[in-house]
Amino acid sequence: MTRLQIEDLTVSFVQYERGLRRRVVPGLAGMDLDVAPGEVVALVGASGAGKSLLAHAVLGLLPPNAVESGRVVVDGFEAAPADRRRFAGRDVVLLPQSVTYLDPVAPVGRQIRRAARLAGLADPAAAAASALHRRGLGAEVLGRYPHELSGGMARRVLVAMALLGRPRIIIADEPTPGLQQESAEAVLDELRARADDGCGVVLITHDLVAALPVSDRIVICEEGRTVDVAAPQDFTGDGERLRHPYTRALWRALPANGLRLPAVGEVA
Amino acid sequence: MLTTVLASLLAEIARRILRLVLLLAAVAVASFVLMVNSPVDPISVYVGADIAAIGPQQRALIAERWGFDDPPLERFGAWLGNLLQGDLGYSLTFNQPVGEVIAQRFLTSLALMAVAWLLSGVIGFGLGLLAGVHRGRTLDRVVTWWAYTLASAPTFWVGLLLLYVFSVWLGWTPLCCAVPVGVVADEVDLLDRIHHLLLPAVTLSIVGVAPVVLHTRQAVVEAMESDFVAFARAQGESTSGLVLHRVLRNAAAPALLLQFSSWGELFGGSVLAEQVFSYPGLGAATTQAALAQDVPLLLGIALFTTVFVFVGNQLGDLVHAWVDPRVRRPRLTAGRGVRARALAEEAA
């Protein structure tokens, strides 16, 4: 059984121009992804490839004008958007990327306690304090406002908030960019540890190199559809073990691999 | 630590008082210049209806007695001197010192303005919240349309309309004044006062409500589209939970700032509303003073409203800082220590 199974998920948005002309804006054009218990699956692609949109769809966060098709299965249960709202925060959690995901006018402690209550924890105050403590943050951080945190501290607060309960699926949306090597590794190690405990982790990133050591599989997406699934150990040398030309082009375009940009027509 | 906080607080207060003094000086000069260059003839105002009966010699005597022929700078100096001693002059319209007229009239207006201000704040914030949360839906369209309609409706017209519907047609509210006509002051009870206050206050609040609605709606829309609301929703927060825990405080800061800085418009609106309802407040006194060319009273009211609007703005700053921690505890001054500490802890 898989923790999370996404089959041919498409999302498009209906817009009305000047109130009359109906226009459909495509978002996702066919995403496939599955994560087994104990797995970290990296979802890699350029910005605009639909990675974050996938996260929003899985959490039931799409706006009312979104039209969706395909299947999202959570632990064998086919979840309609309303079911996904029910899972959000308890069974399926989001680990967001930056300090803008914290409310600027509420103290950090109040926000963590609220998250703990939503996650269904019995003692939100104790959970908040211990969640911060586990990430090396003292109790005085509880009384601070987001703008009084350094970038690294804010990210640790986000990790503490996202991983309060015992989720079955963690969707981490770009959790490492901008962090120092050490902090980034701490976040990835924690995600790895949660997976080893039986969680399914989706690691959304455009940083292929950072994702490789902690991931079990790499899913490559481009323009709203998944194009390839590769094993981390295939990303080696000149990329000769990578089957899909787009994946190979992504690998070869990395600075360490010669920053080679694909010739026109090679990828398409 | 405490002494430095106290010292910076005192410095801030001193800075604000200095700003008020400079503002008052500028308003005093501008009002005086307007007064000197106005076509109002002080002698005919002073003498009143008997002006035809006095000859040129008597005019000259009065002018000399009151110092009308002195250079403007000297007259300004004399006026300013009196002003500093608390003497605002004498109002011929009300046959009372200007200070007393303003004090009495302002107290009457205060009830009206306070009720209107609270009504427009509460109703405006509530409607803005509703519209912002239901953005793009019918409710939002209706509220926004209504706010734009009100924003473009003149106060006196709204007042006349309400007067026609509620006082003339339905007969629910009195036609005029702050108290029942022909009743001794001691026998007027609170209920009577509220009854008379109702329609003018509603008129005044209806006009003030539109900007609060539109600004609150905008702040709510921005908050609802923010990353922190997306994260709260990802935590399983319902729409009502989002509004209560995330949106309310974020939208309150700009709304409160706006509400306090609207004291100027509130006073401007009361001039018209009080005129329509013959409500004997400061606004109506302003109109009477203008029509009767009562210069001392007009100057006094100009200075008084300057202080009034200034106090409103200062309170707005305070309340805004109280609601928004980024203003109250900015990163660059007081927060710098905190942030430096945060970085040090990070390194450790």
XYZ file of C-alpha atoms in Angstrom:
616
model
C 0.000 0.000 0.000
C 1.124 3.526 -0.653
C 0.847 6.473 1.675
C 0.053 8.864 -1.136
C -0.865 8.010 -4.663
C -1.550 10.646 -7.281
C -2.822 9.466 -10.636
C -3.080 11.663 -13.699
C -4.009 14.724 -11.668
C -4.998 17.696 -13.781
C -6.007 21.113 -12.488
C -7.194 24.074 -14.500
C -8.688 27.420 -13.554
C -11.786 28.945 -15.047
C -11.577 32.678 -15.488
C -14.001 35.165 -16.895
C -12.663 38.025 -18.960
C -14.783 41.143 -18.674
C -17.425 39.000 -17.031
C -18.458 37.215 -20.192
C -15.726 35.367 -22.032
C -14.840 32.121 -20.299
C -11.164 31.230 -20.316
C -9.580 28.068 -18.972
C -6.039 28.451 -17.649
C -4.205 25.151 -17.368
C -2.336 24.424 -14.144
C -1.472 20.747 -13.891
C -1.637 18.675 -17.075
C -1.195 15.163 -15.698
C 0.807 14.511 -12.553
C 1.633 11.015 -11.337
C 3.349 10.404 -8.027
C 3.313 7.741 -5.390
C 4.986 7.599 -2.033
C 5.230 4.444 0.075
C 5.590 4.444 3.882
C 9.248 5.063 4.696
C 9.964 6.834 1.442
C 11.210 10.317 0.634
C 10.233 11.190 -2.910
C 11.710 14.334 -4.367
C 9.575 16.278 -6.829
C 11.988 18.261 -8.962
C 11.294 20.737 -11.724
C 11.819 24.312 -12.798
C 9.726 27.019 -11.161
C 6.299 27.150 -12.754
C 6.325 23.392 -13.383
C 3.380 22.983 -10.987
C 5.153 21.617 -7.909
C 3.495 23.928 -5.373
C 0.141 23.613 -7.130
C 0.346 19.857 -6.567
C 0.917 20.467 -2.860
C -2.102 22.785 -2.719
C -4.274 20.234 -4.521
C -3.287 17.459 -2.111
C -4.176 19.677 0.869
C -7.488 20.733 -0.668
C -6.388 24.359 -0.866
C -7.370 25.055 -4.470
C -9.627 28.098 -5.024
C -13.287 27.559 -5.958
C -12.673 28.277 -9.645
C -10.274 25.313 -9.964
C -11.423 22.275 -11.935
C -9.685 19.024 -11.191
C -9.595 15.500 -12.558
C -7.610 12.387 -11.682
C -7.206 10.577 -8.387
C -5.615 11.413 -5.050
C -5.413 8.351 -2.797
C -4.346 8.650 0.840
C -3.528 5.327 2.523
C -5.782 3.446 0.134
C -8.661 5.894 0.568
C -9.622 7.857 -2.505
C -9.861 11.398 -1.170
C -12.139 13.975 -2.753
C -11.167 17.640 -2.111
C -13.486 17.771 0.931
C -11.786 14.675 2.418
C -8.402 16.266 1.818
C -9.493 19.306 3.841
C -10.304 16.907 6.664
C -6.864 15.289 6.421
C -5.017 18.632 6.214
C -3.125 19.464 9.378
C -3.528 16.057 10.974
C -2.717 13.294 8.475
C -1.268 15.393 5.692
C 0.906 18.366 6.647
C 2.648 21.109 4.726
C 6.131 22.343 5.568
C 6.307 25.769 3.895
C 9.363 27.638 2.743
C 9.699 31.114 4.203
C 8.916 33.504 7.038
C 5.991 34.927 5.018
C 4.085 31.784 6.061
C 4.005 33.113 9.634
C 1.376 35.655 10.657
C 3.271 38.964 11.111
C 1.013 40.294 13.899
C 0.737 37.207 16.136
C 3.429 35.999 18.545
C 5.193 32.814 17.463
C 3.959 30.908 20.520
C 0.307 31.638 19.794
C 0.726 30.413 16.221
C 2.402 27.167 17.256
C -0.239 26.525 19.931
C -2.976 27.078 17.364
C -1.274 24.622 14.991
C -1.008 22.110 17.847
C -4.698 22.460 18.630
C -5.580 21.973 14.954
C -3.331 18.904 14.856
C -5.482 17.507 17.674
C -2.837 17.547 20.413
C -4.037 17.377 24.010
C -1.748 20.026 25.520
C -0.950 22.683 22.887
C 1.189 24.829 25.210
C 3.483 21.963 26.218
C 3.635 20.724 22.622
C 4.667 24.192 21.407
C 7.443 24.565 23.958
C 8.856 21.099 23.381
C 8.640 21.425 19.586
C 10.794 24.564 19.764
C 13.140 23.004 22.299
C 13.761 20.008 20.031
C 14.943 22.398 17.304
C 17.293 24.207 19.648
C 15.064 27.236 20.282
C 14.462 28.543 23.808
C 11.122 29.382 25.409
C 11.748 33.121 24.893
C 11.101 32.607 21.154
C 7.431 31.927 22.017
C 6.909 35.601 22.835
C 8.591 36.958 19.726
C 6.980 38.119 16.521
C 8.050 36.707 13.146
C 9.909 39.901 12.176
C 12.079 39.480 15.272
C 13.388 36.096 14.135
C 16.453 35.524 11.985
C 15.866 33.671 8.724
C 17.177 30.399 10.122
C 15.106 30.657 13.296
C 11.934 31.358 11.305
C 12.524 28.218 9.258
C 13.013 26.155 12.408
C 9.763 27.562 13.782
C 8.024 26.496 10.565
C 9.465 22.985 10.889
C 8.339 22.875 14.527
C 4.821 23.961 13.543
C 4.480 21.593 10.599
C 5.724 18.482 12.360
C 3.875 18.880 15.684
C 1.597 15.892 15.400
C 2.020 12.447 13.910
C 1.273 13.021 10.221
C 1.201 10.179 7.727
C 2.225 12.351 4.808
C 4.569 15.364 4.862
C 4.722 17.685 1.904
C 7.805 19.845 2.211
C 7.667 22.777 -0.237
C 11.222 24.003 -0.865
C 12.284 23.631 2.785
C 16.010 24.242 2.262
C 16.841 27.091 -0.150
C 18.423 30.064 1.580
C 19.444 28.018 4.605
C 23.040 27.510 5.623
C 24.422 24.074 4.803
C 24.155 22.960 8.420
C 20.536 24.057 8.940
C 19.496 22.662 5.557
C 20.970 19.302 6.461
C 19.189 19.357 9.819
C 15.840 19.865 8.070
C 16.490 17.123 5.519
C 17.701 14.745 8.236
C 14.521 15.323 10.195
C 12.411 14.584 7.116
C 14.463 11.431 6.524
C 13.930 10.374 10.145
C 10.168 10.913 9.870
C 10.127 8.758 6.741
C 12.075 6.052 8.523
C 9.322 6.128 11.162
C 6.780 5.237 8.490
C 5.795 8.624 7.082
C 5.569 9.302 3.388
C 7.517 12.457 2.493
C 7.191 14.486 -0.691
C 10.152 16.823 -0.991
C 9.358 19.594 -3.449
C 12.529 21.285 -4.595
C 14.409 22.724 -7.504
C 17.684 21.860 -5.776
C 18.391 18.459 -7.276
C 21.798 18.053 -5.642
C 20.532 18.648 -2.099
C 17.653 16.232 -2.615
C 19.739 13.317 -3.893
C 21.281 12.054 -0.600
C 17.964 11.887 1.323
C 15.596 10.772 -1.429
C 14.528 7.258 -2.438
C 13.199 8.343 -5.809
C 13.312 11.478 -7.904
C 10.198 12.507 -9.822
C 10.861 15.047 -12.557
C 8.065 17.343 -13.670
C 7.843 19.839 -16.477
C 5.001 22.182 -17.423
C 2.442 20.574 -15.142
C 3.118 16.934 -15.918
C 5.519 14.344 -14.580
C 7.948 13.280 -17.259
C 10.307 10.862 -15.507
C 11.011 8.896 -12.349
C 14.668 8.150 -11.631
C 16.701 6.592 -8.844
C 19.100 8.927 -7.017
C 22.080 6.749 -7.906
C 21.367 7.262 -11.617
C 22.375 10.898 -11.265
C 26.053 10.336 -11.793
C 28.778 11.110 -14.294
C 27.479 12.580 -17.490
C 23.954 11.360 -16.809
C 24.246 8.392 -19.195
C 22.039 6.256 -16.894
C 19.202 8.765 -17.101
C 16.666 7.710 -19.682
C 14.634 10.851 -20.238
C 16.286 13.664 -22.198
C 14.755 16.367 -19.942
C 16.117 14.710 -16.812
C 19.507 14.388 -18.444
C 19.388 18.037 -19.525
C 18.512 19.092 -15.947
C 21.469 17.102 -14.582
C 23.929 18.393 -17.167
C 22.821 21.996 -16.666
C 24.019 21.930 -13.038
C 27.106 24.080 -12.394
C 29.117 21.079 -11.132
C 28.374 19.208 -14.351
C 29.566 21.875 -16.731
C 26.529 24.176 -16.840
C 25.653 22.808 -20.278
C 22.413 24.113 -21.629
C 20.563 21.818 -24.010
C 20.716 22.706 -27.672
C 17.500 23.919 -29.187
C 15.253 21.002 -30.030
C 17.240 18.453 -28.031
C 14.823 18.389 -25.111
C 11.518 18.749 -26.883
C 17.227 50.077 30.487
C 14.089 51.563 32.029
C 15.555 55.067 32.112
C 16.498 54.937 28.430
C 12.981 53.784 27.551
C 11.545 56.617 29.651
C 13.921 59.142 28.086
C 13.030 58.112 24.543
C 9.340 58.217 25.466
C 9.684 61.763 26.818
C 11.655 62.816 23.735
C 8.903 61.409 21.541
C 6.211 63.271 23.467
C 8.213 66.502 23.282
C 8.651 66.024 19.532
C 4.916 65.576 19.039
C 4.042 68.618 21.158
C 6.518 70.710 19.183
C 4.876 69.500 15.991
C 1.467 70.562 17.318
C 2.786 74.016 18.275
C 4.275 74.537 14.816
C 1.046 73.346 13.218
C -1.025 75.732 15.361
C 1.288 78.635 14.481
C 0.912 77.885 10.775
C -2.888 77.635 11.079
C -2.998 80.894 13.101
C -0.971 82.774 10.448
C -3.002 81.349 7.563
C -6.344 82.101 9.243
C -5.264 85.599 10.135
C -4.104 86.322 6.567
C -7.446 85.068 5.244
C -9.301 87.185 7.755
C -7.375 90.391 6.970
C -7.919 89.926 3.233
C -11.565 88.908 3.487
C -14.261 91.324 2.287
C -15.810 91.305 5.767
C -16.061 94.823 7.159
C -15.565 94.464 10.917
C -17.270 97.752 11.673
C -20.514 96.883 9.928
C -20.477 93.483 11.620
C -19.935 95.163 14.993
C -22.589 97.779 14.556
C -25.029 95.436 12.837
C -28.319 96.704 11.404
C -27.705 100.313 12.557
C -24.778 100.690 10.152
C -26.776 103.133 7.959
C -27.224 105.462 10.950
C -23.557 106.162 11.629
C -21.411 108.641 9.797
C -17.813 108.541 8.578
C -16.466 110.206 11.762
C -18.036 107.567 13.982
C -16.655 104.840 11.700
C -13.195 106.361 12.043
C -13.573 106.494 15.827
C -14.576 102.837 16.023
C -11.719 101.883 13.704
C -9.244 103.749 15.885
C -10.693 102.309 19.095
C -10.373 98.720 17.759
C -7.059 99.345 16.011
C -8.369 98.463 12.521
C -5.933 100.883 10.860
C -2.819 99.442 12.528
C -0.410 97.479 10.319
C -1.476 93.799 9.985
C 1.650 92.540 11.752
C 0.875 94.636 14.824
C -2.730 93.409 14.849
C -1.558 89.829 14.515
C 0.796 90.374 17.445
C -2.030 91.735 19.596
C -4.328 88.853 18.646
C -1.604 86.278 19.300
C -0.876 87.900 22.675
C -4.513 87.561 23.707
C -4.575 84.037 22.350
C -1.613 83.008 24.483
C -3.431 84.346 27.548
C -6.364 82.107 26.676
C -8.506 84.929 25.324
C -9.971 83.798 22.006
C -12.126 86.899 21.650
C -15.837 87.566 21.861
C -18.503 86.068 19.612
C -21.151 88.603 18.613
C -23.342 85.882 17.127
C -23.739 84.103 20.443
C -23.018 87.078 22.708
C -20.504 84.953 24.633
C -16.712 84.560 24.764
C -15.471 82.342 21.912
C -13.929 79.841 24.340
C -17.283 79.263 26.047
C -19.146 78.917 22.767
C -16.692 76.301 21.526
C -16.709 74.392 24.807
C -20.525 74.212 25.011
C -21.082 73.509 21.354
C -18.353 70.899 21.187
C -19.882 68.926 24.061
C -23.173 68.793 22.151
C -21.368 67.734 18.980
C -19.243 65.231 20.846
C -22.197 62.906 21.487
C -23.194 63.113 17.843
C -19.695 62.588 16.490
C -18.833 59.806 18.947
C -21.966 57.814 18.084
C -21.442 58.360 14.359
C -17.771 57.466 14.639
C -18.426 54.234 16.536
C -21.265 53.262 14.201
C -19.229 53.861 11.057
C -16.216 52.050 12.518
C -18.095 48.960 13.676
C -20.429 48.697 10.681
C -17.677 49.553 8.204
C -15.236 47.036 9.626
C -17.894 44.313 9.784
C -19.070 44.861 6.219
C -15.511 45.144 4.910
C -14.668 41.868 6.627
C -17.720 40.142 5.128
C -17.009 41.476 1.652
C -13.309 40.600 1.781
C -13.900 37.049 2.978
C -16.572 36.479 0.302
C -14.572 38.234 -2.354
C -16.035 38.064 -5.852
C -19.355 36.654 -4.681
C -22.738 38.372 -4.663
C -22.405 39.605 -1.080
C -19.088 41.266 -1.913
C -20.548 42.907 -5.011
C -23.554 44.255 -3.131
C -21.440 45.653 -0.260
C -18.861 47.197 -2.595
C -21.545 48.742 -4.789
C -23.276 50.143 -1.718
C -20.001 51.588 -0.395
C -19.246 53.304 -3.701
C -22.770 54.721 -3.803
C -22.421 56.111 -0.286
C -18.945 57.445 -0.982
C -20.376 59.537 -3.800
C -23.507 60.697 -1.929
C -23.259 64.144 -0.294
C -23.945 64.290 3.463
C -26.698 66.894 3.275
C -28.531 64.886 0.606
C -28.386 61.678 2.656
C -29.553 63.689 5.663
C -32.512 65.182 3.811
C -33.473 61.769 2.482
C -33.407 60.204 5.956
C -35.264 63.178 7.395
C -37.963 62.779 4.766
C -38.348 59.029 5.259
C -38.032 58.690 9.037
C -39.260 62.028 10.373
C -41.783 63.219 7.806
C -43.102 60.008 6.291
C -42.791 57.456 9.098
C -42.727 59.950 11.961
C -40.298 57.832 14.014
C -37.737 60.532 14.691
C -38.025 64.236 15.551
C -37.625 66.855 12.844
C -35.001 68.981 14.516
C -32.815 69.969 17.385
C -30.988 68.163 20.173
C -33.845 68.303 22.697
C -37.658 68.514 22.418
C -38.882 72.002 21.554
C -40.568 73.874 24.380
C -39.376 71.683 27.221
C -37.406 73.045 30.164
C -33.786 71.898 30.119
C -34.100 70.094 33.474
C -36.963 67.954 32.231
C -35.109 66.597 29.215
C -34.133 63.002 29.920
C -31.477 60.825 28.315
C -34.012 58.997 26.160
C -35.099 62.289 24.596
C -31.504 63.163 23.832
C -30.833 59.785 22.226
C -34.047 60.060 20.232
C -32.923 63.399 18.846
C -29.382 62.222 18.300
C -30.293 59.143 16.305
C -30.936 60.451 12.824
C -28.083 62.985 12.631
C -25.665 60.358 13.981
C -26.832 57.778 11.438
C -26.469 60.353 8.658
C -22.974 61.240 9.741
C -21.958 57.585 10.123
C -23.361 56.535 6.750
C -21.041 58.951 5.032
C -18.020 57.846 7.063
C -18.696 54.161 6.568
C -17.712 53.844 2.900
C -13.939 54.389 3.209
C -13.767 52.023 6.192
C -15.611 49.321 4.234
C -13.392 49.658 1.176
C -10.092 49.810 3.063
C -11.016 46.916 5.361
C -12.115 44.834 2.380
C -8.780 45.466 0.683
C -6.818 44.524 3.819
C -8.900 41.351 4.246
C -8.429 40.361 0.602
C -4.672 40.815 0.964
C -4.609 38.762 4.167
C -6.727 35.984 2.638
C -4.302 35.724 -0.288
C -1.249 35.724 1.961
C 1.138 32.859 2.563
C 0.338 32.751 6.282
C -3.351 32.167 5.587
C -2.427 29.425 3.094
C -0.313 27.786 5.804
C -3.104 28.104 8.369
C -5.475 26.475 5.897
C -2.934 23.709 5.339
C -3.068 23.153 9.104
C -6.768 22.454 8.728
C -8.093 25.860 9.800
C -11.696 26.567 8.738
C -12.765 29.852 7.169
C -14.213 31.161 10.433
C -11.016 30.111 12.238
C -8.942 31.919 9.622
C -10.922 35.101 10.106
C -10.761 34.901 13.891
C -7.121 33.890 14.315
C -5.359 35.342 11.274
C -7.350 37.934 9.351
C -8.998 40.016 12.075
C -5.869 41.499 13.607
C -4.150 41.968 10.265
C -7.105 43.925 8.912
C -7.701 45.855 12.143
C -4.456 47.837 12.028
C -5.134 49.758 8.796
C -8.833 50.135 9.654
C -8.074 51.691 13.048
C -5.458 54.010 11.575
C -7.979 55.188 8.998
C -10.759 55.538 11.540
C -8.697 57.807 13.781
C -7.370 59.922 10.932
C -10.945 60.537 9.772
C -11.708 62.983 12.590
C -11.248 65.838 10.106
C -13.885 64.456 7.745
C -16.068 63.690 10.752
C -16.039 67.348 11.750
C -16.583 68.436 8.139
C -19.556 66.087 7.907
C -20.981 67.369 11.185
C -21.100 70.914 9.771
C -23.522 69.698 7.096
C -25.409 67.111 9.171
C -26.035 69.546 12.022
C -27.273 72.131 9.555
C -29.787 69.726 8.017
C -31.113 68.572 11.394
C -30.810 71.978 13.154
C -28.654 70.202 15.733
C -27.018 72.893 17.903
C -23.443 71.616 17.846
C -20.105 73.050 16.827
C -20.757 72.278 13.179
C -23.923 74.351 13.127
C -22.082 77.096 15.045
C -19.467 77.146 12.289
C -22.146 77.750 9.665
C -23.771 80.472 11.766
C -20.419 82.149 12.400
C -19.628 82.102 8.692
C -23.018 83.535 7.687
C -22.841 86.234 10.368
C -19.195 87.027 9.518
C -18.249 86.308 13.135
C -14.479 86.357 12.604
C -13.293 85.685 16.202
C -15.473 82.583 16.438
C -14.310 81.315 13.032
C -10.658 81.774 14.025
C -11.296 79.994 17.318
C -13.011 77.093 15.574
C -10.141 76.821 13.063
C -7.612 76.533 15.894
C -9.798 74.134 17.845
C -10.356 71.774 14.918
C -6.604 71.798 14.281
C -6.038 70.419 17.782
C -8.964 68.001 17.378
C -7.673 66.502 14.125
C -4.114 66.404 15.458
C -5.208 64.480 18.553
C -7.098 62.030 16.325
C -4.007 61.363 14.234
C -1.812 60.885 17.294
C -4.280 58.420 18.804
C -4.361 56.617 15.455
C -0.563 56.247 15.560
C -0.706 54.871 19.102
C -3.481 52.384 18.401
C -1.840 51.277 15.161
C 1.409 50.598 17.008
C -0.519 48.725 19.682
C -2.135 46.425 17.111
C 0.827 45.951 14.759
C 3.991 44.650 16.476
C 6.125 45.641 13.473
C 5.370 49.275 14.358
C 5.513 48.783 18.133
C 8.690 46.718 18.132
C 10.519 47.699 14.971
C 13.517 45.648 13.975
C 15.708 48.696 13.355
C 15.584 50.331 16.791
C 14.359 48.310 19.763
C 14.306 45.114 17.697
C 17.921 45.401 16.667
C 19.027 44.028 20.011
C 16.564 41.186 19.713
C 17.688 40.353 16.212
C 21.362 40.555 17.116
C 20.613 38.212 19.978
C 18.779 35.911 17.566
C 21.792 35.809 15.263
C 24.143 35.181 18.169
C 21.962 32.308 19.369
C 21.935 30.935 15.849
C 25.720 30.963 15.719
C 26.020 29.349 19.144
